[in-house]
Amino acid sequence: MLGRGDLRHNGRCQLGEERPAFAGRGPKHGRDLKERALVSLVSKTQQMRNVQHPAGWAASVGVLLLCLAAGGAFCQTPQPQQPQPQQPGVQPPSLVDRVGATGFIQVYADSFKALPLASKIGAYWLSMAAIAVNPIAYDQNSVYGLREKYLLEQIITHSQGIDPAVLKKITDYAKLFFGNHGNHNTFTSRKFEPEFTPAELRAAASRALQNGARLGPPGRLARELRELEKPIFDPDFQPMLTWKNPPNGQDPLEASAVNFYHGVTLLDLKGFTERYGLNSRLVKKGGRLVEEAYRAGTPPGSSEQVPPGLYARELGLAIQYLSRALPYAPDSQKRVIHDLIRYYQTGERADWIQCGIDWVRDPSNPDFSNGFVEVYKDPRGVKGAIQGFVTVVDEPMNRLMKSFADHVAYFEQRAPWDTQYKQEHPQPPLVHADETLIETGDFDVTTIGDNLPNEAEIHAQYGSKSFIFTGSMRALSSAQGHKVSEEFASSQAEMERARKYGDLAEELFTAMHEVIGHGSGKLSPRLTHEPANYIKEYYSTLEETRADLMALWNFWDPKLIEMGAMPNYEVAKAAYDAEARAALVQLREVPTGDTIEEDHRRGTQLIVNYIRDKTGAIQPIQRADGKVYMVITEYQRMRQGVGMLLAELMRIKAEGDYDAVKALITRYGIHFNPAWRDQVVERYRKLDLPTYWVGINPELELHYDAHHQIDDVTISYPRDFLQQQLRYTRIAGE
Ligand SMILES: [Zn+2]
């Protein structure tokens, strides 16, 4: 992924491959986040637990939270969102709310304001299409998902007179439920249970019914509550969203909560060929396998009659919104929208492929994705989960990446490796930096880089688009505040550098890693295959480490100041500090054992341990209180170490020298001091940072002039997750 930044890589810098086979996909991007950057996305074994809000934390996150925390009363009437006065360009901290180990963070997309009006209106309707398909995610995650969602919504919107303590438990649960599109944690795949009891839920629901909730008649409500009791309260009932290897010989399709299959086992599918791979549910009816395609059907009177299928209502609504975006879309995007409408009508793969082909060739800003895309949630890895996003180009970051791309030959020439491995005309990869205006369904704030489309046939012939989602990166980074660097910085000066220049160092690191890192270097003519064929299981570590080192190397090049990319070399120091700290802090992600298996973590250890050994420029120190820190004794000496390792890794890649890379990684990348790890785990635990993250989208609003023409679209940041989700429900018309 991209911690400081990096996209997953398969030749050119791409995020597509290596997705975790496991259900709860973890980060959907290249390498793991380096701690200094963001957060561990998740430890997959971790369960939801209730954590008290840390003292002092609430004060920083605004009025809304205080309102929720004080007695836990849910604000029933949506408050008008008053924009908070703030300095231009300075956002309030992104962490808005927290339930247990889950942090709710506001995503910002200030690039939106600079768009022309037509683009803003187009973005508005594309966002509405993303909202229209959002309910599908609940149904895909569980056959009970939409019923549970409806029950929760009816209670919290008709809550007058419900015991405030119970209501607090219900709203907390609802936030987690909406944040995960059901009651399984998106990251761990595990079911989470409410704090309220079945009796409390019954009492709250009947109170809501008296308040006018559409839950009646009472007999029907009682039956509904009975039927939902196991799905909500029983931890052993469908405990996992996706269970690829359930115990006791259970069938993965039957054991998993996901609703891609009903009454179907893997055995039933032997010899069965699906017509709609990504977009259908398979159901056993009368002993026969039936494929329920997701489609809206063609409109009456069409020359070719395709009947509606599953999710016809949601897809039909998405089509209406997509149609409204059409008049504002550039021609290349009009083609994509027409294709998508056609695909949502027919459900045919050929229409989806055409949409992907036109999308890859469409450079429009804003851009969007809407469809059944990723297959991690299906135990078979075939069915696509619904996702929607709309992005706007992050111009400052894109400009930065462009200026590196303009100087790619300069940086190649000044690389520290042997001339025979330098290209004369290096080609920088194309990566877009974007802010997300909305993310729905299976797409969430923890995805900070992506490469689409997934279909190999489109990649091969038409290429793909690579994104880094800078709005999400910043939201995650801001949510951590500077707590991590404060705890692990070895001096006051380092802490201040991190505070002042940490974010800039991070963005520069990302830009250089992507733009001048991965594409650099030339292979020896002796290689007859791709380097991955020679480097084998160490290739990913080698290539990501090489791109990291290229970034670290160039922080000291005078070109960066000349380009206006950074004001002084304090930024370079901040980047080096962060690298040294990362080797220590990341140990918390290896809570057991004494070896590192994950490729990207190995890369960080390789860099820091190699430099410690060869140059002595990084030295661990232990303070009187026992705490360990990484101290950089001499920055230029550290840079020499960066150059030495970079030159060697380039040689290894160019020559396909498997033995050399194996020796390096075995010596420097795998082993660590378990006592340090135990200490780091404990220090990190005390910081009490959320483990899981849910994003709050920006909100777009249309404004009309006296002639009922749209004359503006404004963007605001609601900082209220629950109200936003209730608004989405109203839009989706459930
Ligand atoms: Zn990378």
XYZ file of C-alpha atoms and ligand atoms in Angstrom:
735
model
C 0.000 0.000 0.000
C 0.959 3.318 0.469
C 2.167 4.269 3.749
C 4.292 6.873 2.787
C 3.298 5.795 -0.190
C 3.294 3.159 -2.302
C 1.155 1.479 -4.566
C 1.300 -2.137 -4.969
C 3.375 -3.060 -7.740
C 3.311 -5.471 -10.563
C 5.845 -4.256 -12.989
C 4.603 -0.773 -13.242
C 3.368 0.601 -10.045
C -0.004 -0.949 -9.597
C -2.167 -1.883 -6.760
C -3.979 -4.731 -8.283
C -2.305 -7.899 -7.272
C -1.455 -9.566 -4.053
C -4.790 -8.873 -2.561
C -5.224 -10.790 0.600
C -6.933 -14.060 -0.081
C -8.636 -13.733 3.246
C -11.986 -12.242 3.516
C -11.498 -9.273 5.665
C -9.208 -7.804 3.162
C -7.070 -5.541 5.219
C -5.722 -2.689 3.270
C -6.700 -2.799 -0.343
C -3.524 -1.311 -1.470
C 0.050 -2.047 -1.927
C 2.225 -2.219 1.069
C 1.450 -1.914 4.651
C 1.245 1.485 6.124
C 4.389 2.581 7.748
C 3.480 3.596 11.189
C 4.873 6.952 10.914
C 2.411 7.515 8.236
C -0.789 6.114 9.283
C -2.043 3.308 11.254
C -1.936 -0.318 11.224
C -4.912 -1.131 9.423
C -5.803 -3.975 11.437
C -4.847 -6.960 13.225
C -7.201 -9.494 11.838
C -7.610 -11.367 15.049
C -8.627 -8.382 17.053
C -12.181 -8.272 18.277
C -14.289 -5.238 18.772
C -14.063 -4.080 22.294
C -15.343 -1.156 24.226
C -12.725 1.393 24.977
C -13.430 4.461 26.993
C -12.818 7.737 25.304
C -9.428 8.905 26.453
C -9.470 11.952 28.621
C -8.805 15.112 26.718
C -9.697 13.452 23.491
C -13.316 14.482 23.445
C -12.433 18.112 23.863
C -10.689 18.133 20.555
C -13.401 16.644 18.469
C -16.125 19.127 18.703
C -19.628 19.686 19.783
C -21.253 16.715 18.178
C -19.302 14.205 20.160
C -19.976 15.981 23.417
C -23.613 15.886 22.534
C -23.485 12.150 22.014
C -21.340 11.474 25.026
C -23.314 13.589 27.466
C -25.932 11.151 28.577
C -25.712 9.490 25.233
C -28.827 11.117 23.863
C -29.156 10.823 20.167
C -29.810 14.101 18.421
C -33.027 13.301 16.677
C -33.422 16.474 14.769
C -30.701 16.923 12.229
C -28.856 20.070 13.202
C -28.126 22.496 10.411
C -24.460 22.067 9.669
C -22.780 25.303 10.532
C -19.425 25.484 8.827
C -16.842 25.940 11.536
C -14.754 29.053 11.176
C -11.290 27.952 10.311
C -8.096 29.167 8.772
C -8.020 28.648 5.041
C -6.355 25.335 4.219
C -6.353 24.184 7.825
C -8.829 21.444 8.618
C -9.974 20.489 12.079
C -8.683 17.062 13.181
C -10.348 14.316 11.208
C -11.288 12.092 14.159
C -14.890 12.962 14.947
C -16.305 10.071 16.903
C -15.370 6.724 18.289
C -17.196 3.552 19.241
C -14.947 1.009 20.900
C -11.971 0.377 18.669
C -13.539 2.091 15.651
C -12.731 5.698 14.800
C -15.057 7.761 12.598
C -13.092 10.227 10.518
C -14.072 13.143 8.316
C -12.669 13.030 4.793
C -11.962 16.400 3.149
C -11.949 17.178 -0.563
C -11.105 20.838 -0.934
C -10.110 20.401 -4.572
C -13.825 20.281 -5.353
C -14.215 24.038 -4.915
C -12.003 24.820 -7.902
C -14.035 22.734 -10.376
C -16.170 24.463 -13.008
C -19.900 24.431 -12.267
C -20.757 21.739 -14.850
C -18.198 19.378 -13.325
C -19.568 20.063 -9.871
C -23.088 19.229 -10.985
C -21.865 16.079 -12.711
C -20.062 15.060 -9.521
C -23.264 15.629 -7.559
C -25.299 13.227 -9.688
C -22.518 10.650 -9.801
C -22.423 10.820 -6.001
C -26.182 10.235 -5.896
C -25.669 7.126 -8.052
C -23.092 5.907 -5.521
C -25.654 6.416 -2.735
C -28.340 4.589 -4.744
C -26.331 1.346 -4.851
C -25.191 1.515 -1.207
C -28.059 -0.652 0.183
C -26.910 -3.540 -2.021
C -23.825 -3.908 0.190
C -25.990 -4.740 3.227
C -27.814 -7.439 1.341
C -24.643 -8.899 -0.140
C -23.081 -9.093 3.314
C -25.998 -10.927 4.894
C -29.439 -12.078 3.945
C -30.606 -10.312 7.150
C -28.645 -7.105 6.511
C -31.381 -4.852 5.130
C -33.950 -6.001 7.694
C -31.593 -5.250 10.570
C -30.683 -1.903 9.050
C -34.356 -0.962 8.678
C -35.130 -1.908 12.276
C -32.239 0.166 13.625
C -33.179 3.175 11.509
C -36.808 3.077 12.545
C -35.825 2.956 16.212
C -33.276 5.741 16.114
C -35.517 8.045 14.116
C -38.457 7.445 16.482
C -36.567 7.367 19.733
C -38.485 9.722 21.966
C -38.955 8.202 25.388
C -36.513 5.346 24.939
C -34.273 4.885 27.986
C -31.240 7.080 27.154
C -28.761 4.438 28.285
C -30.343 1.878 25.980
C -30.600 4.373 23.149
C -26.895 5.106 23.461
C -26.136 1.406 23.093
C -28.415 1.193 20.065
C -26.921 4.232 18.337
C -23.387 2.997 19.006
C -24.286 -0.339 17.511
C -25.974 1.370 14.563
C -22.837 3.385 13.835
C -20.761 0.226 13.711
C -23.476 -1.494 11.695
C -23.608 1.276 9.074
C -19.837 1.641 9.111
C -19.397 -2.015 8.239
C -22.551 -2.442 6.132
C -23.738 -5.083 8.542
C -22.700 -6.711 11.794
C -19.426 -8.212 10.637
C -16.251 -6.189 10.969
C -15.049 -5.370 7.471
C -11.428 -5.938 8.382
C -11.544 -8.996 10.567
C -14.626 -10.525 8.947
C -15.858 -11.327 12.470
C -19.325 -10.725 13.789
C -19.730 -8.093 16.481
C -22.535 -8.159 19.017
C -24.538 -5.325 20.551
C -24.233 -4.096 24.134
C -28.027 -4.050 24.469
C -30.064 -7.140 25.324
C -32.910 -8.680 23.300
C -35.366 -7.363 25.915
C -33.958 -3.831 25.618
C -34.243 -4.008 21.855
C -37.862 -5.189 22.099
C -38.736 -2.365 24.484
C -37.049 0.236 22.290
C -38.749 -1.078 19.157
C -42.208 -1.037 20.677
C -41.613 2.486 21.953
C -40.550 3.492 18.442
C -43.705 1.832 17.100
C -45.797 3.998 19.462
C -43.852 7.004 18.165
C -44.969 6.238 14.616
C -42.167 4.000 13.366
C -43.224 1.875 10.401
C -42.656 -1.389 12.209
C -46.170 -2.598 12.739
C -48.549 -4.076 13.323
C -47.303 -5.229 16.744
C -47.609 -8.920 15.827
C -45.429 -8.425 12.822
C -42.823 -6.537 14.837
C -42.721 -9.341 17.423
C -42.180 -11.892 14.655
C -39.464 -9.774 13.041
C -37.626 -9.383 16.342
C -37.809 -13.132 16.908
C -36.427 -13.860 13.454
C -33.593 -11.369 13.850
C -32.641 -12.452 17.350
C -30.046 -15.025 16.293
C -28.554 -12.935 13.490
C -28.093 -9.993 15.895
C -27.324 -11.591 19.235
C -25.988 -15.104 18.763
C -22.191 -14.983 18.366
C -22.165 -18.520 16.970
C -24.729 -17.808 14.294
C -22.852 -16.857 11.096
C -19.778 -15.748 13.051
C -17.789 -14.820 9.941
C -18.623 -12.703 6.927
C -16.375 -14.835 4.758
C -15.082 -18.143 5.976
C -12.829 -19.855 3.510
C -11.768 -22.667 5.805
C -14.539 -23.273 8.329
C -14.012 -26.028 10.910
C -15.622 -29.465 11.122
C -15.933 -29.967 7.412
C -18.516 -27.210 7.009
C -19.000 -25.843 3.538
C -17.445 -22.386 3.037
C -20.453 -21.069 1.107
C -22.873 -22.215 3.795
C -20.698 -21.159 6.735
C -20.047 -17.629 5.446
C -22.575 -14.902 6.190
C -22.230 -13.377 2.729
C -25.317 -13.680 0.602
C -23.763 -14.536 -2.737
C -25.139 -18.074 -2.366
C -28.315 -19.409 -0.814
C -28.674 -23.099 -0.032
C -25.690 -23.817 -2.261
C -22.506 -25.741 -1.437
C -19.215 -25.893 -3.282
C -20.127 -29.419 -4.357
C -23.298 -28.137 -6.066
C -21.168 -25.901 -8.219
C -19.069 -28.691 -9.661
C -19.515 -28.574 -13.396
C -21.805 -25.521 -13.197
C -20.797 -22.553 -15.313
C -22.110 -19.154 -14.327
C -23.204 -16.735 -16.966
C -22.964 -13.771 -14.607
C -19.772 -14.323 -12.630
C -19.325 -11.011 -10.851
C -22.936 -9.985 -10.652
C -25.252 -12.735 -9.574
C -26.451 -14.701 -6.585
C -26.664 -18.491 -6.872
C -29.696 -20.093 -5.283
C -30.908 -23.672 -5.022
C -34.582 -23.821 -5.998
C -36.407 -27.135 -6.119
C -33.094 -28.974 -6.240
C -31.949 -26.866 -9.184
C -29.260 -24.172 -9.281
C -30.647 -20.824 -10.325
C -28.534 -17.797 -11.159
C -30.129 -14.518 -10.077
C -28.423 -11.826 -12.107
C -28.087 -8.342 -10.622
C -29.790 -6.111 -13.187
C -32.476 -3.510 -13.636
C -33.799 -4.873 -16.943
C -34.312 -2.875 -20.118
C -37.023 -0.186 -20.165
C -40.447 -1.110 -21.585
C -40.561 -0.743 -25.339
C -36.869 -1.495 -25.853
C -36.071 -3.502 -28.933
C -34.528 -6.197 -26.778
C -36.398 -7.220 -23.657
C -34.268 -8.064 -20.642
C -36.374 -8.717 -17.540
C -35.414 -7.141 -14.212
C -33.321 -9.237 -11.821
C -31.959 -8.953 -8.300
C -31.365 -5.350 -7.068
C -33.485 -4.014 -9.941
C -34.796 -1.225 -7.720
C -31.369 -0.023 -6.560
C -29.772 -0.329 -9.987
C -32.777 1.376 -11.568
C -32.363 4.323 -9.215
C -28.638 4.448 -9.980
C -29.503 4.572 -13.685
C -31.787 7.558 -13.061
C -29.008 9.450 -11.296
C -26.409 8.449 -13.869
C -28.719 9.786 -16.579
C -28.890 13.104 -14.782
C -25.080 13.281 -14.771
C -24.943 12.780 -18.537
C -25.544 16.365 -19.693
C -22.653 17.605 -17.543
C -20.130 14.914 -18.470
C -17.355 15.366 -21.034
C -17.788 13.142 -24.109
C -15.354 10.484 -22.934
C -17.235 10.211 -19.637
C -20.609 10.209 -21.395
C -19.504 6.987 -23.087
C -18.656 5.445 -19.710
C -22.005 6.464 -18.236
C -23.923 5.102 -21.238
C -21.981 1.838 -20.951
C -22.690 1.568 -17.239
C -26.395 2.220 -17.714
C -26.479 -0.455 -20.383
C -24.618 -2.873 -18.087
C -26.943 -2.216 -15.157
C -29.873 -2.942 -17.470
C -28.561 -6.188 -18.972
C -26.057 -7.485 -16.405
C -24.010 -8.851 -19.323
C -20.255 -9.193 -18.898
C -19.581 -7.852 -22.386
C -21.275 -4.584 -21.382
C -19.175 -4.412 -18.208
C -15.968 -4.945 -20.193
C -16.942 -2.196 -22.626
C -17.541 0.103 -19.668
C -14.075 -0.711 -18.302
C -12.409 -0.080 -21.659
C -14.049 3.308 -22.035
C -13.319 4.167 -18.406
C -9.595 3.503 -18.770
C -9.533 5.893 -21.720
C -11.552 8.560 -19.948
C -9.373 11.187 -18.236
C -12.311 13.174 -16.814
C -12.134 15.070 -13.570
C -14.182 14.264 -11.511
C -13.916 10.542 -12.126
C -15.996 7.736 -10.663
C -16.411 4.015 -10.107
C -19.732 2.248 -9.681
C -20.148 -1.504 -9.989
C -19.539 -5.020 -8.670
C -15.797 -4.905 -8.460
C -13.788 -6.682 -5.773
C -14.156 -10.385 -5.074
C -12.493 -10.835 -1.667
C -15.754 -11.277 0.165
C -16.753 -14.314 -1.860
C -15.227 -17.512 -0.438
C -14.843 -18.600 -4.077
C -13.371 -15.247 -5.155
C -15.865 -14.871 -8.012
C -18.737 -12.591 -6.930
C -18.176 -8.847 -6.963
C -19.100 -6.620 -4.020
C -20.868 -3.377 -4.891
C -18.780 -0.245 -4.614
C -19.132 3.390 -5.516
C -16.761 6.323 -5.399
C -16.413 9.735 -6.981
C -13.030 11.439 -7.022
C -11.681 14.863 -7.752
C -8.075 15.457 -8.757
C -5.845 16.699 -5.946
C -4.154 19.418 -7.977
C -1.299 20.358 -5.626
C -0.269 16.720 -5.165
C -0.700 16.013 -8.853
C 1.447 19.014 -9.691
C 4.107 17.678 -7.374
C 4.034 14.276 -9.031
C 4.076 15.912 -12.435
C 7.157 17.934 -11.585
C 8.953 14.756 -10.546
C 7.811 13.160 -13.796
C 9.232 16.124 -15.732
C 12.615 15.556 -14.114
C 12.637 11.784 -14.202
C 15.733 11.654 -16.468
C 17.602 14.007 -14.121
C 16.934 11.781 -11.122
C 17.838 8.650 -13.079
C 21.193 10.185 -14.007
C 21.940 11.075 -10.397
C 20.934 7.691 -9.002
C 23.730 6.068 -6.985
C 23.958 2.889 -9.061
C 26.216 1.742 -11.850
C 25.807 3.590 -15.168
C 25.100 0.376 -17.053
C 21.790 0.124 -15.135
C 20.578 3.622 -16.043
C 17.971 4.355 -18.663
C 18.495 7.223 -21.047
C 14.810 7.921 -21.513
C 12.968 6.720 -18.429
C 9.168 6.734 -18.599
C 7.408 7.731 -15.391
C 4.250 5.761 -14.531
C 0.894 7.496 -14.588
C -0.587 7.843 -11.137
C -3.415 10.170 -10.179
C -3.652 11.796 -6.796
C -7.318 12.192 -5.939
C -9.594 13.199 -3.131
C -12.789 11.202 -2.717
C -16.079 13.066 -2.673
C -17.937 9.946 -1.659
C -17.267 6.288 -0.966
C -20.086 3.761 -0.643
C -20.674 0.019 -0.481
C -17.531 -2.053 -0.368
C -15.240 0.935 -0.845
C -13.960 2.675 2.250
C -11.572 5.204 3.696
C -8.858 2.650 4.409
C -8.331 2.161 0.698
C -5.610 4.682 0.016
C -4.466 3.414 -3.330
C -6.077 1.378 -6.054
C -5.550 0.124 -9.529
C -8.562 -0.566 -11.716
C -10.134 -2.178 -13.604
C -9.408 -5.698 -12.392
C -10.118 -7.494 -15.659
C -6.860 -8.756 -17.142
C -8.213 -8.512 -20.677
C -8.666 -4.745 -20.252
C -5.254 -4.303 -18.605
C -3.419 -6.082 -21.338
C -4.908 -4.099 -24.180
C -5.941 -0.757 -22.741
C -3.972 -0.363 -19.507
C -5.431 0.704 -16.206
C -5.750 3.667 -13.879
C -3.720 3.982 -10.692
C -5.004 6.154 -7.896
C -3.693 7.366 -4.638
C -6.453 8.712 -2.442
C -4.798 11.624 -0.724
C -7.941 12.756 1.088
C -8.166 9.364 2.784
C -4.442 9.326 3.545
C -4.723 12.698 5.234
C -7.846 11.749 7.161
C -6.171 8.621 8.531
C -2.980 10.469 9.284
C -4.743 13.335 11.019
C -6.798 10.911 13.102
C -3.635 9.655 14.659
C -2.555 13.158 15.291
C 1.053 13.259 16.249
C 0.639 10.796 19.040
C 2.819 8.145 17.488
C 5.707 10.399 16.535
C 5.547 12.054 19.942
C 5.879 8.731 21.698
C 8.636 7.376 19.508
C 10.653 10.485 18.582
C 14.052 10.414 20.265
C 14.323 14.158 20.890
C 12.340 17.362 21.130
C 13.881 18.484 17.824
C 12.739 15.308 16.074
C 9.249 15.707 17.472
C 9.044 19.277 16.238
C 10.337 18.329 12.806
C 7.674 15.637 12.627
C 5.010 18.120 13.612
C 6.175 20.800 11.233
C 7.348 18.823 8.223
C 6.057 15.287 8.724
C 3.076 15.608 6.375
C 5.081 17.251 3.615
C 7.835 14.642 3.945
C 5.159 11.983 3.648
C 3.651 13.406 0.483
C 7.050 13.908 -1.122
C 7.971 10.389 -0.171
C 4.825 9.068 -1.845
C 5.383 11.121 -4.970
C 9.010 10.061 -5.353
C 8.333 6.425 -4.533
C 5.722 6.270 -7.252
C 7.036 8.555 -9.913
C 10.818 8.265 -9.874
C 11.151 5.072 -7.810
C 9.440 2.167 -9.483
C 10.084 3.105 -13.072
C 13.798 3.660 -12.563
C 16.750 1.509 -13.628
C 17.640 -0.690 -16.534
C 17.978 -4.456 -16.641
C 21.047 -6.297 -17.797
C 20.699 -7.613 -21.362
C 21.607 -11.004 -19.931
C 18.133 -11.332 -18.386
C 15.791 -13.208 -20.682
C 12.733 -12.994 -18.377
C 11.106 -10.456 -16.077
C 13.217 -9.886 -12.940
C 10.456 -11.393 -10.803
C 11.251 -14.754 -12.415
C 14.737 -14.609 -10.942
C 14.102 -12.849 -7.643
C 11.067 -15.039 -6.891
C 9.609 -14.696 -3.383
C 11.849 -11.717 -2.577
C 10.804 -9.648 -5.560
C 8.066 -7.634 -3.874
C 10.340 -6.730 -0.950
C 13.158 -5.843 -3.306
C 11.069 -3.631 -5.551
C 9.244 -1.752 -2.805
C 12.490 -1.238 -0.900
C 14.173 0.038 -4.034
C 11.389 2.592 -4.590
C 11.567 3.667 -0.917
C 15.336 4.105 -1.166
C 15.039 6.134 -4.349
C 12.769 8.517 -2.428
C 15.116 8.660 0.567
C 18.155 9.205 -1.652
C 16.641 12.160 -3.476
C 15.413 14.063 -0.428
C 18.878 15.621 -0.333
C 19.020 16.533 -4.006
C 19.080 20.340 -4.469
C 16.528 19.889 -7.254
C 13.751 19.500 -4.678
C 14.306 22.974 -3.297
C 14.837 24.351 -6.798
C 11.505 22.808 -7.884
C 9.823 24.440 -4.913
C 8.807 21.020 -3.621
C 10.229 21.725 -0.164
C 11.489 24.801 1.668
C 14.629 23.365 3.309
C 16.466 20.215 4.303
C 14.599 19.923 7.585
C 12.010 18.096 5.462
C 14.670 15.575 4.419
C 15.614 15.101 8.045
C 11.974 14.540 8.964
C 11.752 11.841 6.282
C 14.869 10.117 7.602
C 13.651 10.355 11.196
C 10.408 8.734 10.142
C 12.208 5.902 8.376
C 14.331 5.129 11.431
C 11.302 5.282 13.745
C 9.286 3.049 11.446
C 11.616 0.100 12.003
C 10.813 0.266 15.696
C 7.146 1.219 15.633
C 6.139 -1.366 13.030
C 7.154 -4.164 15.383
C 3.767 -3.801 17.037
C 2.294 -5.421 13.933
C 4.189 -8.618 14.715
C 2.738 -9.309 18.162
C 3.979 -12.927 18.328
C 7.056 -14.850 17.217
C 10.430 -13.342 16.436
C 10.557 -13.201 12.647
C 8.966 -10.911 10.095
C 7.096 -12.577 7.271
C 5.318 -9.722 5.558
C 7.204 -8.364 2.528
C 6.901 -4.658 3.148
C 7.796 -4.816 6.810
C 10.887 -6.733 5.795
C 11.841 -3.845 3.523
C 11.815 -1.298 6.348
C 13.868 -3.579 8.579
C 16.288 -4.174 5.710
C 16.905 -0.459 5.203
C 17.347 0.462 8.843
C 19.340 -2.596 9.914
C 21.606 -2.377 6.870
C 22.378 1.277 7.582
C 22.960 0.574 11.282
C 25.403 -2.186 10.412
C 27.262 -0.577 7.520
C 27.442 3.042 8.623
C 26.486 3.328 12.267
C 24.429 6.394 11.332
C 21.369 5.019 13.123
C 21.774 3.863 16.690
C 19.261 2.488 19.138
C 19.414 4.058 22.576
C 17.724 3.082 25.792
C 16.675 5.789 28.203
C 16.747 5.553 31.961
C 13.030 4.679 31.948
C 13.841 1.674 29.754
C 12.276 3.064 26.582
C 14.113 2.360 23.335
C 14.495 4.953 20.546
C 16.203 5.056 17.167
C 18.607 7.958 16.909
C 20.173 9.238 13.699
C 23.724 10.311 14.542
C 24.583 11.745 11.136
C 22.139 12.358 8.295
C 24.678 12.451 5.460
C 26.223 9.218 6.678
C 22.740 7.700 6.670
C 22.276 8.919 3.130
C 25.483 7.149 2.138
C 24.025 3.965 3.548
C 20.822 4.567 1.559
C 22.942 4.960 -1.586
C 24.973 1.814 -0.943
C 21.909 -0.349 -0.428
C 20.086 1.224 -3.368
C 23.040 0.577 -5.701
C 23.195 -3.023 -4.562
C 19.440 -3.640 -4.885
C 19.497 -2.139 -8.378
C 22.359 -4.467 -9.335
C 20.463 -7.423 -7.871
C 17.318 -6.561 -9.795
C 19.178 -5.899 -13.029
C 21.160 -9.131 -12.822
C 18.446 -11.288 -11.279
C 20.789 -12.204 -8.417
C 18.572 -14.375 -6.220
C 21.339 -15.522 -3.869
C 22.402 -11.976 -3.072
C 18.890 -10.729 -2.286
C 18.169 -13.778 -0.180
C 21.347 -13.209 1.836
C 20.565 -9.505 2.372
C 16.972 -10.005 3.436
C 17.809 -12.973 5.639
C 20.505 -10.996 7.397
C 18.743 -7.647 7.784
C 15.038 -7.997 7.038
C 13.658 -10.900 9.017
C 14.900 -10.953 12.596
C 14.188 -8.486 15.343
C 14.560 -8.105 19.067
C 11.394 -9.521 20.704
C 11.991 -7.489 23.881
C 11.801 -4.293 21.812
C 8.660 -5.579 20.188
C 7.000 -6.259 23.538
C 7.886 -2.763 24.632
C 6.592 -1.196 21.418
C 3.305 -3.101 21.632
C 2.823 -1.800 25.161
C 3.757 1.801 24.339
C 1.453 1.770 21.359
C -1.393 0.307 23.375
C -1.141 3.201 25.809
C -1.675 5.668 22.965
C -5.180 4.208 22.712
C -5.649 4.850 19.018
C -8.582 3.335 17.165
C -7.848 0.092 15.359
C -10.551 0.349 12.695
C -11.655 3.313 10.647
C -14.879 4.464 9.093
C -14.968 7.509 6.816
C -17.501 10.329 6.863
C -17.928 11.600 3.312
C -18.092 15.244 2.312
C -21.603 16.365 1.378
C -22.554 18.081 -1.846
C -25.589 20.304 -2.066
C -27.292 21.849 -5.094
C -28.313 25.517 -5.098
C -30.825 27.067 -7.488
C -31.294 30.551 -8.879
C -34.623 32.361 -9.264
C -35.279 30.518 -12.531
C -34.836 27.132 -10.877
C -31.500 26.629 -12.600
C -28.646 25.129 -10.624
C -26.255 27.978 -9.980
C -23.932 26.383 -7.449
C -22.922 23.133 -5.778
C -21.403 23.519 -2.343
C -19.306 21.055 -0.412
C -19.492 20.715 3.357
C -18.174 18.377 5.984
C -20.985 17.113 8.183
C -18.856 15.443 10.889
C -21.894 13.342 11.790
C -21.718 9.795 10.536
C -25.148 8.660 11.678
C -27.026 11.580 10.139
C -25.167 11.074 6.887
C -26.151 7.430 6.756
C -29.788 8.254 7.512
C -29.699 10.788 4.711
C -28.341 8.148 2.346
C -31.243 5.896 3.300
C -33.714 8.659 2.448
C -32.018 9.203 -0.919
C -31.908 5.507 -1.708
C -35.622 5.439 -0.939
C -35.704 2.383 1.269
Zn 5.399 0.750 -4.572
